[in-house]
Amino acid sequence: MAIRKIILHPDPILEEVCDPVEKFDKKLYKLLDDMYETMIAYDGVGLAAPQIGIKKQIAVVDIDDDNGPLELINPRILEAGGEQTGPEGCLSFPGLYGEVSRPYYVKIKAQDRKGKFFIIEAEDYLARVIQHEIDHLHGILFTSKVIRFIDEEDLLESEGAEQE
Ligand code: NI
């Protein structure tokens, strides 16, 4: 495995629409392993492929809960409901945080590294992180959804402000 370089805003790749994954091969496994290692190395809870310069519909998420590390390939939101507002950060915007409103619940269909389809339901913080990553795959950055930017000092008092 290898730690990849994180692409920072305003690199244009971050605002491009990613291509679907069609080949589920060893190259993909290596990429997923590298993405996971990179996310951990940067202390993130999620990472999307364009953030390491790869324009593919791939994201990894790990909020350190019972769901363990999640690999989302070609993810689609099937259902979304409710609303939550909370702080978000992004590895492509180091040190920048803001309040974002998103659906509280999502039902996602995605493929695993073997190409097998699966469905995952998520709520609260996990739903927030998954939606942040899926946005990346469509070239949508959290800054376009921020209601209010937050000072890093104020963040210490609020939970769940990891980078995605
Ligand atoms: Ni992000």
XYZ file of N, CA and C and ligand atoms in Angstrom:
493
model
N 0.842 -1.192 0.000
C 0.000 0.000 0.000
C 0.879 1.243 0.000
N 0.264 2.320 -0.383
C 1.036 3.566 -0.464
C 0.134 4.750 -0.141
N 0.718 5.712 0.536
C -0.020 6.942 0.824
C 0.077 7.841 -0.402
N -1.071 8.264 -0.904
C -1.104 9.129 -2.086
C -1.168 10.592 -1.660
N -0.835 11.445 -2.617
C -0.867 12.880 -2.354
C -2.315 13.379 -2.449
N -2.732 14.186 -1.488
C -4.092 14.746 -1.509
C -4.118 15.987 -2.407
N -5.083 15.994 -3.305
C -5.272 17.137 -4.202
C -6.064 18.213 -3.453
N -5.541 19.418 -3.483
C -6.183 20.509 -2.750
C -6.971 21.424 -3.685
N -8.032 22.026 -3.142
C -8.739 23.095 -3.808
C -7.732 24.201 -4.089
N -7.719 24.853 -5.264
C -8.729 24.831 -6.334
C -8.348 23.962 -7.541
N -7.749 22.827 -7.350
C -7.446 21.972 -8.503
C -8.758 21.626 -9.222
N -8.813 21.835 -10.559
C -10.085 21.643 -11.273
C -10.633 20.209 -11.231
N -9.771 19.216 -10.979
C -10.285 17.834 -10.957
C -11.341 17.661 -9.857
N -11.237 18.494 -8.811
C -12.183 18.377 -7.695
C -13.601 18.788 -8.086
N -13.734 19.474 -9.225
C -15.073 19.916 -9.634
C -15.548 19.221 -10.898
N -14.892 18.123 -11.228
C -15.320 17.360 -12.402
C -16.218 16.202 -11.982
N -17.056 15.761 -12.923
C -17.908 14.598 -12.666
C -17.085 13.341 -12.940
N -17.068 12.432 -11.999
C -16.229 11.226 -12.124
C -16.894 10.170 -13.009
N -16.049 9.343 -13.608
C -16.536 8.271 -14.479
C -16.847 7.020 -13.651
N -17.850 6.249 -14.103
C -18.131 5.004 -13.385
C -16.983 4.002 -13.515
N -16.841 3.162 -12.499
C -15.853 2.075 -12.546
C -16.463 0.921 -13.325
N -15.707 0.409 -14.277
C -16.198 -0.736 -15.063
C -15.355 -1.973 -14.846
N -14.079 -1.775 -14.513
C -13.176 -2.931 -14.305
C -12.919 -3.140 -12.825
N -13.280 -4.301 -12.330
C -13.064 -4.639 -10.924
C -11.864 -5.584 -10.861
N -10.687 -4.999 -10.980
C -9.475 -5.811 -11.104
C -8.462 -5.451 -10.008
N -7.276 -6.034 -10.123
C -6.250 -5.833 -9.080
C -5.838 -4.374 -8.961
N -5.902 -3.666 -10.081
C -5.541 -2.254 -10.045
C -6.528 -1.486 -9.144
N -7.800 -1.871 -9.231
C -8.814 -1.250 -8.375
C -8.558 -1.596 -6.907
N -8.226 -2.862 -6.633
C -7.968 -3.262 -5.231
C -6.826 -2.429 -4.653
N -5.791 -2.256 -5.450
C -4.623 -1.481 -4.998
C -5.029 -0.027 -4.725
N -5.839 0.514 -5.633
C -6.298 1.892 -5.471
C -7.112 2.038 -4.183
N -8.032 1.107 -3.942
C -8.854 1.156 -2.733
C -7.982 1.059 -1.478
N -7.005 0.149 -1.506
C -6.109 -0.002 -0.349
C -5.316 1.280 -0.119
N -4.845 1.881 -1.197
C -4.095 3.142 -1.080
C -4.989 4.264 -0.556
N -6.238 4.298 -1.046
C -7.164 5.344 -0.579
C -7.412 5.206 0.910
N -7.590 3.958 1.351
C -7.835 3.732 2.773
C -6.624 4.171 3.597
N -5.448 3.768 3.137
C -4.230 4.117 3.871
C -4.024 5.635 3.906
N -4.336 6.285 2.796
C -4.184 7.735 2.711
C -5.157 8.436 3.664
N -6.404 7.958 3.665
C -7.423 8.543 4.548
C -6.970 8.446 6.016
N -6.468 7.279 6.407
C -6.018 7.077 7.790
C -4.808 7.975 8.085
N -3.865 8.019 7.137
C -2.644 8.812 7.334
C -2.972 10.285 7.559
N -4.029 10.758 6.889
C -4.407 12.170 7.019
C -5.483 12.377 8.085
N -5.777 11.303 8.823
C -6.729 11.397 9.917
C -8.118 11.790 9.420
N -8.497 11.291 8.251
C -9.812 11.595 7.692
C -10.809 10.490 8.001
N -12.092 10.803 7.783
C -13.145 9.803 7.968
C -13.744 9.378 6.632
N -13.288 10.012 5.555
C -13.752 9.647 4.219
C -12.796 10.220 3.194
N -12.740 9.564 2.029
C -11.880 10.067 0.945
C -12.484 9.616 -0.386
N -12.540 10.541 -1.332
C -13.063 10.232 -2.659
C -11.903 10.232 -3.666
N -12.015 9.381 -4.693
C -10.912 9.207 -5.644
C -10.414 10.526 -6.263
N -11.296 11.473 -6.625
C -10.767 12.713 -7.207
C -9.827 13.453 -6.259
N -9.948 13.194 -4.964
C -9.060 13.853 -3.997
C -7.626 13.329 -4.065
N -7.432 12.205 -4.772
C -6.051 11.786 -5.038
C -5.798 11.822 -6.551
N -6.632 12.598 -7.252
C -6.380 12.859 -8.666
C -6.930 11.813 -9.624
N -7.862 10.991 -9.137
C -8.422 9.935 -9.998
C -9.916 10.178 -10.201
N -10.283 10.375 -11.480
C -11.651 10.787 -11.806
C -12.567 9.579 -11.945
N -12.703 8.829 -10.849
C -13.526 7.617 -10.857
C -14.494 7.656 -9.684
N -15.633 6.979 -9.852
C -16.661 6.964 -8.808
C -16.306 5.954 -7.709
N -15.352 6.361 -6.876
C -14.876 5.497 -5.787
C -14.713 6.350 -4.536
N -15.223 5.834 -3.412
C -15.010 6.525 -2.140
C -14.793 5.498 -1.043
N -14.014 5.882 -0.046
C -13.880 5.071 1.158
C -14.333 5.918 2.343
N -14.951 5.239 3.313
C -15.485 5.911 4.495
C -15.180 5.038 5.701
N -14.731 5.667 6.782
C -14.590 4.930 8.043
C -14.730 5.917 9.184
N -15.911 5.856 9.832
C -16.107 6.774 10.971
C -15.820 6.035 12.276
N -15.171 4.874 12.151
C -14.763 4.113 13.332
C -15.985 3.632 14.137
N -17.009 3.150 13.421
C -18.167 2.581 14.102
C -18.301 1.105 13.683
N -19.430 0.497 14.004
C -19.616 -0.938 13.740
C -19.649 -1.280 12.254
N -19.896 -0.288 11.411
C -19.924 -0.556 9.968
C -18.523 -0.813 9.413
N -17.501 -0.458 10.191
C -16.124 -0.661 9.742
C -15.822 0.167 8.522
N -14.699 -0.125 7.841
C -14.386 0.624 6.631
C -15.386 0.269 5.526
N -15.876 1.288 4.830
C -16.815 1.073 3.727
C -16.147 1.445 2.417
N -16.313 0.600 1.423
C -15.849 0.910 0.079
C -17.073 1.100 -0.801
N -17.206 2.294 -1.356
C -18.381 2.624 -2.163
C -17.937 2.859 -3.601
N -18.328 1.961 -4.477
C -17.977 2.103 -5.886
C -19.267 2.321 -6.671
N -19.272 3.318 -7.525
C -20.461 3.723 -8.293
C -21.683 3.906 -7.388
N -21.550 4.622 -6.261
C -22.686 4.740 -5.332
C -23.809 5.622 -5.870
N -25.036 5.228 -5.521
C -26.235 5.991 -5.890
C -27.103 6.159 -4.650
N -27.683 7.326 -4.484
C -28.630 7.536 -3.387
C -30.011 7.105 -3.863
N -30.577 6.105 -3.199
C -31.909 5.613 -3.572
C -33.001 6.376 -2.845
N -32.712 6.682 -1.570
C -33.697 7.395 -0.750
C -32.961 8.333 0.183
N -33.607 9.422 0.513
C -33.037 10.343 1.501
C -34.184 10.968 2.267
N -33.984 11.208 3.571
C -35.056 11.799 4.359
C -34.547 12.539 5.571
N -35.406 13.381 6.102
C -35.067 14.143 7.300
C -34.043 15.218 7.021
N -33.548 15.806 8.091
C -32.554 16.858 7.930
C -31.640 16.904 9.146
N -30.383 17.223 8.914
C -29.417 17.433 9.994
C -28.515 18.587 9.580
N -28.033 19.301 10.575
C -27.075 20.376 10.310
C -25.892 20.183 11.248
N -24.694 20.201 10.681
C -23.516 20.000 11.520
C -22.258 20.442 10.815
N -21.146 20.428 11.564
C -19.880 20.890 11.006
C -19.259 19.877 10.057
N -18.646 20.366 8.996
C -17.918 19.505 8.062
C -16.581 20.133 7.729
N -15.643 19.247 7.436
C -14.353 19.671 6.907
C -14.028 18.768 5.738
N -12.918 19.035 5.058
C -12.577 18.258 3.875
C -11.053 18.235 3.739
N -10.503 17.066 3.445
C -9.043 16.959 3.321
C -8.503 17.837 2.190
N -9.363 18.205 1.251
C -8.927 19.073 0.144
C -8.997 20.554 0.506
N -9.519 20.844 1.711
C -9.584 22.225 2.233
C -9.028 22.224 3.656
N -7.724 22.018 3.824
C -7.191 21.889 5.182
C -7.514 23.121 6.036
N -8.027 22.854 7.242
C -8.284 23.931 8.191
C -9.568 24.698 7.974
N -10.354 24.312 6.949
C -11.599 25.031 6.674
C -12.793 24.183 7.137
N -13.670 24.803 7.911
C -14.841 24.077 8.425
C -16.081 24.935 8.274
N -17.216 24.247 8.083
C -18.456 24.997 7.996
C -19.654 24.129 8.322
N -20.737 24.791 8.690
C -21.994 24.094 8.975
C -22.684 23.779 7.663
N -23.107 22.521 7.526
C -23.792 22.084 6.310
C -25.066 21.339 6.711
N -26.169 21.613 5.990
C -27.408 20.855 6.194
C -27.517 19.773 5.134
N -27.877 18.580 5.578
C -28.048 17.444 4.664
C -29.190 16.578 5.172
N -29.702 15.676 4.324
C -30.667 14.702 4.826
C -30.089 13.897 5.994
N -30.969 13.552 6.944
C -30.542 12.805 8.134
C -30.309 11.336 7.799
N -31.071 10.865 6.818
C -31.043 9.425 6.483
C -30.820 9.250 4.986
N -30.032 8.252 4.615
C -29.904 7.892 3.201
C -29.866 6.375 3.042
N -30.383 5.951 1.904
C -30.264 4.550 1.501
C -29.446 4.563 0.213
N -28.357 3.811 0.227
C -27.382 3.863 -0.865
C -27.272 2.503 -1.537
N -27.169 2.515 -2.851
C -26.813 1.310 -3.582
C -25.424 1.537 -4.171
N -24.537 0.584 -3.961
C -23.168 0.727 -4.479
C -22.635 -0.651 -4.830
N -21.430 -0.671 -5.388
C -20.757 -1.941 -5.665
C -19.538 -2.074 -4.767
N -19.205 -3.326 -4.424
C -17.992 -3.559 -3.652
C -16.831 -3.789 -4.616
N -15.653 -4.105 -4.082
C -14.466 -4.213 -4.942
C -14.534 -5.356 -5.947
N -15.453 -6.286 -5.696
C -15.628 -7.390 -6.654
C -16.708 -7.071 -7.690
N -17.351 -5.917 -7.509
C -18.391 -5.540 -8.454
C -19.783 -5.930 -7.999
N -19.874 -6.555 -6.836
C -21.160 -7.001 -6.316
C -21.936 -5.798 -5.752
N -23.230 -5.735 -6.120
C -24.070 -4.654 -5.614
C -24.480 -4.913 -4.172
N -24.562 -3.847 -3.388
C -25.083 -3.961 -2.024
C -25.822 -2.669 -1.687
N -26.637 -2.793 -0.627
C -27.412 -1.634 -0.177
C -27.011 -1.329 1.250
N -26.820 -0.064 1.543
C -26.535 0.318 2.924
C -27.437 1.483 3.306
N -27.970 1.381 4.525
C -28.757 2.483 5.066
C -27.910 3.159 6.131
N -27.954 4.467 6.163
C -27.140 5.191 7.137
C -27.914 6.388 7.634
N -27.627 6.776 8.887
C -28.232 7.990 9.404
C -27.203 8.790 10.177
N -27.611 10.010 10.496
C -26.791 10.880 11.337
C -25.403 11.090 10.717
N -24.362 10.910 11.527
C -23.017 11.266 11.079
C -22.538 10.415 9.889
N -22.845 9.107 9.930
C -22.421 8.255 8.809
C -23.089 8.708 7.513
N -24.370 9.048 7.593
C -25.092 9.534 6.403
C -24.455 10.824 5.888
N -24.037 11.673 6.814
C -23.406 12.944 6.428
C -22.106 12.685 5.665
N -21.267 11.797 6.210
C -19.963 11.537 5.576
C -20.165 10.892 4.198
N -21.078 9.932 4.114
C -21.330 9.268 2.826
C -21.803 10.287 1.790
N -22.695 11.182 2.190
C -23.202 12.183 1.242
C -22.104 13.153 0.812
N -21.230 13.503 1.748
C -20.098 14.383 1.418
C -19.231 13.711 0.345
N -18.977 12.400 0.510
C -18.124 11.681 -0.463
C -18.830 11.530 -1.810
N -20.117 11.220 -1.785
C -20.847 11.068 -3.059
C -20.868 12.409 -3.798
N -21.001 13.499 -3.060
C -20.922 14.821 -3.691
C -19.592 14.981 -4.438
N -18.490 14.558 -3.801
C -17.173 14.659 -4.454
C -17.188 13.981 -5.829
N -17.888 12.855 -5.926
C -17.884 12.073 -7.183
C -18.650 12.793 -8.291
N -19.424 13.824 -7.884
C -20.147 14.634 -8.861
C -19.543 16.032 -8.973
N -18.368 16.195 -8.411
C -17.688 17.490 -8.511
C -18.276 18.563 -7.615
N -19.052 18.125 -6.620
C -19.692 19.086 -5.705
C -18.887 19.151 -4.409
N -18.472 20.363 -4.050
C -17.642 20.541 -2.854
C -18.490 21.088 -1.706
N -18.117 20.697 -0.478
C -18.945 21.070 0.680
C -19.058 22.581 0.838
N -18.053 23.301 0.340
C -18.065 24.760 0.482
C -19.268 25.388 -0.229
N -19.787 24.680 -1.268
C -20.946 25.227 -1.980
C -22.223 25.052 -1.162
N -22.146 24.270 -0.068
C -23.329 24.007 0.762
C -23.227 24.610 2.155
N -22.108 25.268 2.424
C -21.893 25.792 3.776
C -22.858 26.945 4.065
N -23.501 26.850 5.231
C -24.412 27.894 5.691
C -23.598 28.972 6.406
N -22.598 28.497 7.166
C -21.803 29.415 7.989
C -20.434 28.770 8.200
N -19.373 29.508 7.911
C -18.032 28.976 8.171
C -17.731 29.064 9.662
N -16.906 28.124 10.147
C -16.648 28.023 11.586
C -15.163 28.256 11.854
N -14.875 28.998 12.913
C -13.481 29.166 13.337
C -12.995 27.865 13.936
N -11.735 27.542 13.694
C -11.193 26.283 14.201
C -11.298 26.195 15.729
N -11.193 27.338 16.403
C -11.277 27.337 17.873
C -12.660 26.909 18.351
N -13.693 27.394 17.661
C -15.063 27.042 18.045
C -15.328 25.562 17.815
N -14.564 24.985 16.878
C -14.761 23.586 16.527
C -14.459 22.658 17.676
N -13.488 23.019 18.490
C -13.068 22.170 19.595
C -14.251 21.834 20.491
N -15.229 22.742 20.503
C -16.393 22.520 21.367
C -17.457 21.665 20.698
N -17.380 21.484 19.385
C -18.401 20.684 18.721
C -17.799 19.366 18.219
N -18.615 18.346 18.288
C -18.127 17.018 17.898
C -18.330 16.760 16.415
N -17.639 15.773 15.928
C -17.906 15.286 14.574
C -17.365 16.151 13.473
N -16.367 16.946 13.784
C -15.843 17.834 12.752
C -14.548 17.283 12.171
N -14.586 16.047 11.736
C -13.404 15.500 11.089
C -13.414 15.856 9.619
N -12.313 15.542 8.946
C -12.201 15.917 7.551
C -12.544 14.753 6.646
N -13.179 15.090 5.528
C -13.723 14.069 4.650
C -13.177 14.212 3.243
Ni -14.151 16.194 1.152
